[in-house]
């Protein structure tokens, strides 16, 4: 194949990559709460890409097409470097039964990849003087039976609290009605399930911490969690396809993906009575909206630089190693001194990867709605982006 023919093939492939998803301002129906101002389109004309970036896009497309063929990958992908999207594509179905394909406005449950946004809300309130990281939970929930636990401990997963996912079935017999945060809190306060450890003794990843942070956001702001997140994060970042459904009221929204548990068969994941708990999970978003959120943080549009620097320090240092946990982000130190800042997620058919490297504004976003642990295998992505391997963690998180 001649060099000219090769470059033409690359250009055709990359053009197909860019326009396979469309943009967030397309004609697809969106949730009813969208902002009046349309967001800036994410996709860029391929003419703005360098030859090197086009080649990376071709390699990434080959990688994900292999995932589709070999591992039945079904989801959306957005990858950026130097603050510019170089690859974006949708693979598979938003709704398999209706044969509705995924598009750029398809919304996925982020699962634990919601935690960075919950932490961001806490940091907003800290900047406004509404709370301090040293405040104890009892300042906001006076009758909370577990003493000596601070906001910082919740952020860093150092509270030692019991994980609500593991004790709720002992106290709740009705599994057909979704519970909310206040109901889970009431059960904790009434039954006082045993702690895992004393406060601040060690790191232990625990979804109860971020459930409580969502309640603290409401107490400190005087606003319900959904409204606060929309007003203070989703709208300012122009995340017009991002929302938090109320499972006691909402049915599926336009653009909301169905979630499937079968790796081979398309089996719908049944309702779970913990689906209504928020803070640790519960946010629905798109790959493009997550990129808008990342850009807003990188450009310090709603959080100060020094605030984010503290969030990325990490607060779990009792074991030697290169991995840590900050405020809603996992942190992995790289040999060159940079950090991979990320969070994975898993919840009932949904898998998510949200990875960032601030040093060169690299972003890797992978969202799926058909359970597949291969979602987390992104080492190949980094090898393509850098031409060499980087140290990443490839495992799911609840």
Tab-separated table of C-alpha atoms in Angstrom:
chain	number	residue	atom	x	y	z
A	1	UNK	CA	0.000	0.000	0.000
A	2	UNK	CA	1.416	3.373	-0.968
A	3	UNK	CA	1.860	6.133	1.616
A	4	UNK	CA	-0.864	8.254	-0.054
A	5	UNK	CA	-3.335	5.360	-0.044
A	6	UNK	CA	-2.483	4.606	3.604
A	7	UNK	CA	-3.124	8.226	4.662
A	8	UNK	CA	-6.415	8.275	2.759
A	9	UNK	CA	-7.557	5.122	4.577
A	10	UNK	CA	-6.610	6.717	7.905
A	11	UNK	CA	-8.562	9.883	7.071
A	12	UNK	CA	-11.668	7.901	6.107
A	13	UNK	CA	-11.489	5.804	9.286
A	14	UNK	CA	-11.031	8.836	11.529
A	15	UNK	CA	-13.878	10.699	9.861
A	16	UNK	CA	-16.117	7.709	10.523
A	17	UNK	CA	-14.961	7.676	14.145
A	18	UNK	CA	-15.852	11.329	14.662
A	19	UNK	CA	-19.272	11.273	13.092
A	20	UNK	CA	-20.469	7.883	14.329
A	21	UNK	CA	-21.721	9.452	17.580
A	22	UNK	CA	-22.723	12.947	16.512
A	23	UNK	CA	-22.694	15.733	19.094
A	24	UNK	CA	-24.684	16.577	22.219
A	25	UNK	CA	-26.549	19.284	20.346
A	26	UNK	CA	-28.118	16.813	17.897
A	27	UNK	CA	-31.781	16.005	17.445
A	28	UNK	CA	-31.908	13.150	19.974
A	29	UNK	CA	-34.488	13.663	22.738
A	30	UNK	CA	-32.860	14.854	25.960
A	31	UNK	CA	-33.956	14.834	29.627
A	32	UNK	CA	-36.641	17.463	30.372
A	33	UNK	CA	-34.410	19.558	32.658
A	34	UNK	CA	-31.827	20.593	30.043
A	35	UNK	CA	-30.409	24.085	30.232
A	36	UNK	CA	-31.680	26.699	27.795
A	37	UNK	CA	-28.186	27.370	26.510
A	38	UNK	CA	-26.889	24.590	24.271
A	39	UNK	CA	-23.412	23.303	25.117
A	40	UNK	CA	-20.512	23.696	22.775
A	41	UNK	CA	-20.158	20.595	20.590
A	42	UNK	CA	-17.404	18.228	21.677
A	43	UNK	CA	-16.515	16.737	18.313
A	44	UNK	CA	-13.936	18.618	16.265
A	45	UNK	CA	-13.402	18.531	12.529
A	46	UNK	CA	-10.766	15.909	11.781
A	47	UNK	CA	-8.769	18.557	9.935
A	48	UNK	CA	-7.730	19.889	13.350
A	49	UNK	CA	-6.012	16.599	14.187
A	50	UNK	CA	-2.363	16.077	13.434
A	51	UNK	CA	-1.193	13.037	11.470
A	52	UNK	CA	0.039	11.547	14.752
A	53	UNK	CA	-3.358	12.072	16.399
A	54	UNK	CA	-5.132	10.532	13.402
A	55	UNK	CA	-2.906	7.502	13.672
A	56	UNK	CA	-3.698	7.186	17.403
A	57	UNK	CA	-7.424	7.423	16.580
A	58	UNK	CA	-7.054	4.617	14.049
A	59	UNK	CA	-5.201	2.470	16.604
A	60	UNK	CA	-7.842	3.173	19.273
A	61	UNK	CA	-10.628	2.273	16.861
A	62	UNK	CA	-8.897	-1.002	16.064
A	63	UNK	CA	-8.542	-1.714	19.790
A	64	UNK	CA	-12.205	-1.106	20.610
A	65	UNK	CA	-13.487	-2.935	17.540
A	66	UNK	CA	-11.507	-5.900	18.829
A	67	UNK	CA	-13.177	-5.505	22.223
A	68	UNK	CA	-16.575	-5.543	20.498
A	69	UNK	CA	-15.780	-8.657	18.474
A	70	UNK	CA	-13.867	-10.623	21.099
A	71	UNK	CA	-15.371	-9.440	24.403
A	72	UNK	CA	-18.866	-8.239	23.352
A	73	UNK	CA	-18.118	-4.669	24.430
A	74	UNK	CA	-21.229	-2.431	24.395
A	75	UNK	CA	-20.756	1.219	25.314
A	76	UNK	CA	-19.434	4.700	24.577
A	77	UNK	CA	-15.828	5.850	24.491
A	78	UNK	CA	-14.235	9.313	24.562
A	79	UNK	CA	-10.483	9.840	24.665
A	80	UNK	CA	-8.699	13.192	24.736
A	81	UNK	CA	-5.087	14.301	24.867
A	82	UNK	CA	-3.721	17.801	25.387
A	83	UNK	CA	-7.279	18.876	26.152
A	84	UNK	CA	-8.535	17.836	22.694
A	85	UNK	CA	-10.767	14.892	21.844
A	86	UNK	CA	-8.928	12.579	19.475
A	87	UNK	CA	-11.333	9.634	19.563
A	88	UNK	CA	-15.049	9.264	20.272
A	89	UNK	CA	-17.333	6.415	19.302
A	90	UNK	CA	-20.487	4.516	20.310
A	91	UNK	CA	-20.685	0.723	20.123
A	92	UNK	CA	-23.909	-1.246	20.430
A	93	UNK	CA	-27.314	-0.621	21.930
A	94	UNK	CA	-28.969	1.814	24.295
A	95	UNK	CA	-31.993	-0.518	24.300
A	96	UNK	CA	-31.390	-3.964	22.839
A	97	UNK	CA	-35.054	-5.049	22.614
A	98	UNK	CA	-35.995	-1.889	20.709
A	99	UNK	CA	-32.733	-2.144	18.721
A	100	UNK	CA	-32.041	1.488	19.611
A	101	UNK	CA	-28.337	2.227	19.095
A	102	UNK	CA	-26.192	4.184	21.503
A	103	UNK	CA	-25.464	7.807	20.649
A	104	UNK	CA	-23.586	10.716	22.182
A	105	UNK	CA	-26.574	11.624	24.390
A	106	UNK	CA	-27.054	8.102	25.776
A	107	UNK	CA	-26.914	8.391	29.577
A	108	UNK	CA	-25.270	5.716	31.723
A	109	UNK	CA	-25.443	5.132	35.470
A	110	UNK	CA	-21.945	6.190	36.564
A	111	UNK	CA	-21.995	4.006	39.685
A	112	UNK	CA	-18.925	4.864	41.800
A	113	UNK	CA	-17.689	7.265	39.128
A	114	UNK	CA	-20.329	9.535	40.701
A	115	UNK	CA	-18.082	9.980	43.752
A	116	UNK	CA	-15.840	12.682	42.197
A	117	UNK	CA	-18.921	14.882	41.701
A	118	UNK	CA	-20.163	14.300	45.262
A	119	UNK	CA	-16.707	15.244	46.521
A	120	UNK	CA	-16.708	18.322	44.265
A	121	UNK	CA	-19.975	19.455	45.874
A	122	UNK	CA	-18.382	19.150	49.332
A	123	UNK	CA	-15.402	21.198	48.128
A	124	UNK	CA	-17.731	23.910	46.791
A	125	UNK	CA	-19.357	24.166	50.228
A	126	UNK	CA	-15.914	24.262	51.869
A	127	UNK	CA	-14.868	27.189	49.664
A	128	UNK	CA	-18.082	29.019	50.621
A	129	UNK	CA	-17.503	28.516	54.330
A	130	UNK	CA	-20.540	26.254	54.758
A	131	UNK	CA	-18.470	23.429	56.234
A	132	UNK	CA	-14.921	22.409	57.056
A	133	UNK	CA	-13.193	19.112	56.427
A	134	UNK	CA	-12.561	18.812	60.180
A	135	UNK	CA	-16.286	19.088	60.991
A	136	UNK	CA	-17.693	15.957	62.583
A	137	UNK	CA	-20.742	14.239	61.114
A	138	UNK	CA	-22.602	15.007	64.366
A	139	UNK	CA	-22.483	18.718	63.487
A	140	UNK	CA	-24.930	17.995	60.660
A	141	UNK	CA	-26.641	14.896	62.095
A	142	UNK	CA	-26.704	15.505	65.875
A	143	UNK	CA	-28.035	12.047	66.819
A	144	UNK	CA	-25.578	10.148	64.635
A	145	UNK	CA	-24.419	7.278	66.897
A	146	UNK	CA	-20.899	6.953	65.505
A	147	UNK	CA	-18.677	9.607	67.093
A	148	UNK	CA	-15.377	11.144	66.049
A	149	UNK	CA	-15.924	10.829	62.292
A	150	UNK	CA	-15.099	13.917	60.219
A	151	UNK	CA	-15.980	15.056	56.719
A	152	UNK	CA	-12.368	14.465	55.668
A	153	UNK	CA	-12.551	10.850	56.867
A	154	UNK	CA	-15.649	10.306	54.772
A	155	UNK	CA	-13.955	11.794	51.713
A	156	UNK	CA	-10.841	9.641	52.195
A	157	UNK	CA	-12.737	6.442	53.185
A	158	UNK	CA	-11.215	6.398	56.666
A	159	UNK	CA	-14.387	6.407	58.776
A	160	UNK	CA	-14.428	2.726	59.749
A	161	UNK	CA	-18.222	2.724	59.339
A	162	UNK	CA	-20.189	-0.357	58.283
A	163	UNK	CA	-21.023	-0.504	54.570
A	164	UNK	CA	-24.777	-0.089	54.054
A	165	UNK	CA	-24.792	-2.463	51.068
A	166	UNK	CA	-23.833	-5.334	53.359
A	167	UNK	CA	-26.184	-4.771	56.308
A	168	UNK	CA	-29.386	-3.373	54.776
A	169	UNK	CA	-30.835	-6.765	53.872
A	170	UNK	CA	-30.735	-7.688	57.557
A	171	UNK	CA	-33.171	-4.893	58.392
A	172	UNK	CA	-35.298	-4.393	55.249
A	173	UNK	CA	-37.859	-6.994	54.193
A	174	UNK	CA	-39.519	-5.007	51.375
A	175	UNK	CA	-37.149	-5.226	48.422
A	176	UNK	CA	-39.675	-3.855	45.941
A	177	UNK	CA	-39.565	-0.228	47.104
A	178	UNK	CA	-36.445	1.917	46.559
A	179	UNK	CA	-34.867	3.344	49.698
A	180	UNK	CA	-33.421	6.848	49.908
A	181	UNK	CA	-30.489	8.166	51.932
A	182	UNK	CA	-32.561	9.324	54.893
A	183	UNK	CA	-34.174	5.902	55.230
A	184	UNK	CA	-30.791	4.179	55.222
A	185	UNK	CA	-29.525	6.701	57.787
A	186	UNK	CA	-32.546	6.027	60.014
A	187	UNK	CA	-31.867	2.287	59.915
A	188	UNK	CA	-28.201	2.888	60.791
A	189	UNK	CA	-29.151	5.099	63.727
A	190	UNK	CA	-31.802	2.709	65.055
A	191	UNK	CA	-29.828	-0.533	64.712
A	192	UNK	CA	-26.200	0.658	65.033
A	193	UNK	CA	-24.527	-2.088	62.992
A	194	UNK	CA	-20.970	-2.810	64.101
A	195	UNK	CA	-18.120	-0.655	62.807
A	196	UNK	CA	-15.212	-2.095	60.834
A	197	UNK	CA	-12.575	-0.032	62.607
A	198	UNK	CA	-12.019	2.997	64.795
A	199	UNK	CA	-12.243	6.376	62.989
A	200	UNK	CA	-9.141	7.255	60.956
A	201	UNK	CA	-7.388	3.963	61.732
A	202	UNK	CA	-6.969	2.930	58.117
A	203	UNK	CA	-8.352	3.236	54.590
A	204	UNK	CA	-11.362	1.064	53.749
A	205	UNK	CA	-13.377	1.776	50.613
A	206	UNK	CA	-16.969	2.114	51.795
A	207	UNK	CA	-20.103	3.408	50.072
A	208	UNK	CA	-21.662	4.523	53.384
A	209	UNK	CA	-19.143	7.382	53.425
A	210	UNK	CA	-20.498	8.987	50.260
A	211	UNK	CA	-24.128	8.350	51.186
A	212	UNK	CA	-23.428	10.436	54.296
A	213	UNK	CA	-21.622	13.116	52.282
A	214	UNK	CA	-24.759	13.535	50.150
A	215	UNK	CA	-26.797	14.072	53.340
A	216	UNK	CA	-24.221	16.574	54.628
A	217	UNK	CA	-24.443	18.481	51.332
A	218	UNK	CA	-28.186	18.840	51.920
A	219	UNK	CA	-27.772	19.897	55.560
A	220	UNK	CA	-25.003	22.419	54.842
A	221	UNK	CA	-26.627	23.928	51.742
A	222	UNK	CA	-30.293	23.794	52.743
A	223	UNK	CA	-30.980	22.290	49.303
A	224	UNK	CA	-31.807	18.742	48.278
A	225	UNK	CA	-28.945	16.796	46.724
A	226	UNK	CA	-30.435	16.617	43.211
A	227	UNK	CA	-31.092	20.354	43.031
A	228	UNK	CA	-27.671	21.277	44.438
A	229	UNK	CA	-25.812	19.080	41.960
A	230	UNK	CA	-27.782	20.437	39.026
A	231	UNK	CA	-27.417	24.094	40.002
A	232	UNK	CA	-23.800	24.039	41.178
A	233	UNK	CA	-22.176	21.425	38.925
A	234	UNK	CA	-24.269	20.114	36.027
A	235	UNK	CA	-25.535	23.471	34.758
A	236	UNK	CA	-22.293	25.487	35.144
A	237	UNK	CA	-20.395	22.708	33.339
A	238	UNK	CA	-23.104	22.561	30.620
A	239	UNK	CA	-23.714	18.895	31.388
A	240	UNK	CA	-27.130	19.011	29.752
A	241	UNK	CA	-27.595	15.233	29.491
A	242	UNK	CA	-26.645	14.575	33.137
A	243	UNK	CA	-29.242	14.024	35.861
A	244	UNK	CA	-30.106	12.143	39.047
A	245	UNK	CA	-33.381	10.229	38.691
A	246	UNK	CA	-35.820	9.724	41.546
A	247	UNK	CA	-36.586	6.026	41.387
A	248	UNK	CA	-39.826	6.506	43.351
A	249	UNK	CA	-41.150	8.828	40.638
A	250	UNK	CA	-39.194	8.514	37.411
A	251	UNK	CA	-39.558	6.016	34.642
A	252	UNK	CA	-36.867	5.746	31.980
A	253	UNK	CA	-35.992	9.153	30.558
A	254	UNK	CA	-35.277	9.869	26.899
A	255	UNK	CA	-31.722	8.767	26.208
A	256	UNK	CA	-31.421	6.684	29.379
A	257	UNK	CA	-29.772	3.348	28.675
A	258	UNK	CA	-31.180	0.011	29.769
A	259	UNK	CA	-28.776	-2.045	31.887
A	260	UNK	CA	-27.966	-5.669	31.148
A	261	UNK	CA	-26.349	-8.319	33.341
A	262	UNK	CA	-25.658	-11.033	30.782
A	263	UNK	CA	-22.232	-11.146	29.199
A	264	UNK	CA	-23.493	-13.288	26.317
A	265	UNK	CA	-27.277	-12.950	26.492
A	266	UNK	CA	-29.052	-9.603	26.770
A	267	UNK	CA	-30.623	-10.076	30.211
A	268	UNK	CA	-32.091	-6.959	31.818
A	269	UNK	CA	-30.782	-6.284	35.313
A	270	UNK	CA	-33.712	-6.355	37.746
A	271	UNK	CA	-34.626	-3.441	40.005
A	272	UNK	CA	-32.729	-3.268	43.303
A	273	UNK	CA	-34.127	-1.617	46.438
A	274	UNK	CA	-30.808	0.228	46.911
A	275	UNK	CA	-31.040	1.895	43.487
A	276	UNK	CA	-32.389	5.065	45.107
A	277	UNK	CA	-29.375	5.673	47.367
A	278	UNK	CA	-27.277	8.619	46.170
A	279	UNK	CA	-23.834	10.146	46.644
A	280	UNK	CA	-21.896	6.927	46.287
A	281	UNK	CA	-23.641	6.358	42.936
A	282	UNK	CA	-26.881	7.441	41.235
A	283	UNK	CA	-25.713	10.030	38.677
A	284	UNK	CA	-26.536	9.360	35.024
A	285	UNK	CA	-24.267	11.010	32.494
A	286	UNK	CA	-22.671	10.767	29.072
A	287	UNK	CA	-19.077	10.525	27.888
A	288	UNK	CA	-19.252	14.085	26.521
A	289	UNK	CA	-20.695	15.503	29.738
A	290	UNK	CA	-17.959	13.836	31.776
A	291	UNK	CA	-15.418	15.477	29.497
A	292	UNK	CA	-17.114	18.854	30.118
A	293	UNK	CA	-16.858	18.204	33.861
A	294	UNK	CA	-13.164	17.371	33.503
A	295	UNK	CA	-12.499	20.518	31.436
A	296	UNK	CA	-14.297	22.680	34.003
A	297	UNK	CA	-12.082	21.279	36.764
A	298	UNK	CA	-8.905	21.612	34.692
A	299	UNK	CA	-9.750	25.238	33.937
A	300	UNK	CA	-10.787	25.948	37.574
A	301	UNK	CA	-14.217	27.183	36.561
A	302	UNK	CA	-15.936	26.165	39.789
A	303	UNK	CA	-13.158	25.022	42.131
A	304	UNK	CA	-9.926	26.833	42.979
A	305	UNK	CA	-6.587	25.338	42.046
A	306	UNK	CA	-5.512	25.024	45.675
A	307	UNK	CA	-8.770	23.237	46.515
A	308	UNK	CA	-8.120	20.601	43.867
A	309	UNK	CA	-4.479	20.262	44.876
A	310	UNK	CA	-5.627	19.200	48.349
A	311	UNK	CA	-8.146	16.789	46.807
A	312	UNK	CA	-5.326	15.071	44.906
A	313	UNK	CA	-2.930	14.690	47.851
A	314	UNK	CA	-4.339	11.414	49.087
A	315	UNK	CA	-5.171	10.518	52.654
A	316	UNK	CA	-4.360	6.823	52.960
A	317	UNK	CA	-0.659	6.408	53.571
A	318	UNK	CA	-0.477	3.618	56.165
A	319	UNK	CA	0.799	1.191	53.518
A	320	UNK	CA	3.795	1.906	51.321
A	321	UNK	CA	2.927	2.046	47.638
A	322	UNK	CA	2.090	4.198	44.680
A	323	UNK	CA	-1.711	4.068	45.066
A	324	UNK	CA	-3.805	6.353	47.212
A	325	UNK	CA	-7.263	7.880	47.585
A	326	UNK	CA	-7.994	11.597	47.667
A	327	UNK	CA	-11.340	13.385	47.745
A	328	UNK	CA	-13.499	11.196	45.509
A	329	UNK	CA	-10.565	10.138	43.321
A	330	UNK	CA	-8.186	7.210	43.255
A	331	UNK	CA	-4.586	8.281	42.682
A	332	UNK	CA	-1.721	6.376	41.097
A	333	UNK	CA	1.791	7.823	41.061
A	334	UNK	CA	3.754	7.434	37.835
A	335	UNK	CA	7.560	7.061	37.508
A	336	UNK	CA	7.880	10.577	36.032
A	337	UNK	CA	6.207	12.144	39.079
A	338	UNK	CA	2.814	12.674	37.437
A	339	UNK	CA	-0.463	11.199	38.671
A	340	UNK	CA	-3.246	9.208	37.104
A	341	UNK	CA	-6.411	10.532	38.786
A	342	UNK	CA	-9.397	8.279	38.226
A	343	UNK	CA	-12.451	6.413	39.419
A	344	UNK	CA	-14.011	3.226	38.139
A	345	UNK	CA	-17.578	2.168	38.798
A	346	UNK	CA	-19.869	-0.851	38.771
A	347	UNK	CA	-23.556	-1.141	39.580
A	348	UNK	CA	-25.968	-3.771	38.256
A	349	UNK	CA	-24.903	-4.028	34.639
A	350	UNK	CA	-23.194	-0.648	34.388
A	351	UNK	CA	-19.411	-0.321	34.221
A	352	UNK	CA	-17.535	2.971	34.041
A	353	UNK	CA	-13.973	4.235	33.704
A	354	UNK	CA	-13.123	7.915	34.216
A	355	UNK	CA	-9.357	8.505	34.097
A	356	UNK	CA	-7.364	11.729	33.937
A	357	UNK	CA	-3.709	12.705	33.717
A	358	UNK	CA	-3.523	16.452	34.362
A	359	UNK	CA	0.135	16.675	33.267
A	360	UNK	CA	-0.832	16.523	29.590
A	361	UNK	CA	-4.624	16.851	29.912
A	362	UNK	CA	-5.223	13.242	28.901
A	363	UNK	CA	-8.704	11.862	29.577
A	364	UNK	CA	-10.000	8.309	29.116
A	365	UNK	CA	-13.759	7.775	29.490
A	366	UNK	CA	-15.435	4.400	28.929
A	367	UNK	CA	-19.113	3.832	29.811
A	368	UNK	CA	-20.980	0.556	29.333
A	369	UNK	CA	-24.501	-0.680	30.045
A	370	UNK	CA	-23.885	-4.419	29.543
A	371	UNK	CA	-21.815	-5.922	32.361
A	372	UNK	CA	-18.311	-6.536	31.104
A	373	UNK	CA	-15.137	-6.526	33.207
A	374	UNK	CA	-13.127	-5.928	30.034
A	375	UNK	CA	-14.361	-2.322	30.338
A	376	UNK	CA	-11.613	-1.772	32.915
A	377	UNK	CA	-8.830	-3.156	30.709
A	378	UNK	CA	-7.489	0.144	29.418
A	379	UNK	CA	-3.766	-0.532	29.512
A	380	UNK	CA	-3.842	-0.819	25.726
A	381	UNK	CA	-5.400	2.645	25.488
A	382	UNK	CA	-2.550	4.199	27.463
A	383	UNK	CA	0.034	2.312	25.428
A	384	UNK	CA	-1.440	3.792	22.251
A	385	UNK	CA	-1.591	7.295	23.719
A	386	UNK	CA	1.979	7.196	25.030
A	387	UNK	CA	3.637	4.583	22.902
A	388	UNK	CA	4.501	2.797	26.145
A	389	UNK	CA	2.819	1.366	29.202
A	390	UNK	CA	1.751	3.326	32.264
A	391	UNK	CA	0.833	2.045	35.692
A	392	UNK	CA	-2.967	1.792	35.820
A	393	UNK	CA	-5.357	-0.213	37.960
A	394	UNK	CA	-7.711	-2.431	36.004
A	395	UNK	CA	-10.415	-3.673	38.364
A	396	UNK	CA	-14.061	-2.854	39.060
A	397	UNK	CA	-15.322	-0.835	42.006
A	398	UNK	CA	-18.718	-0.924	43.647
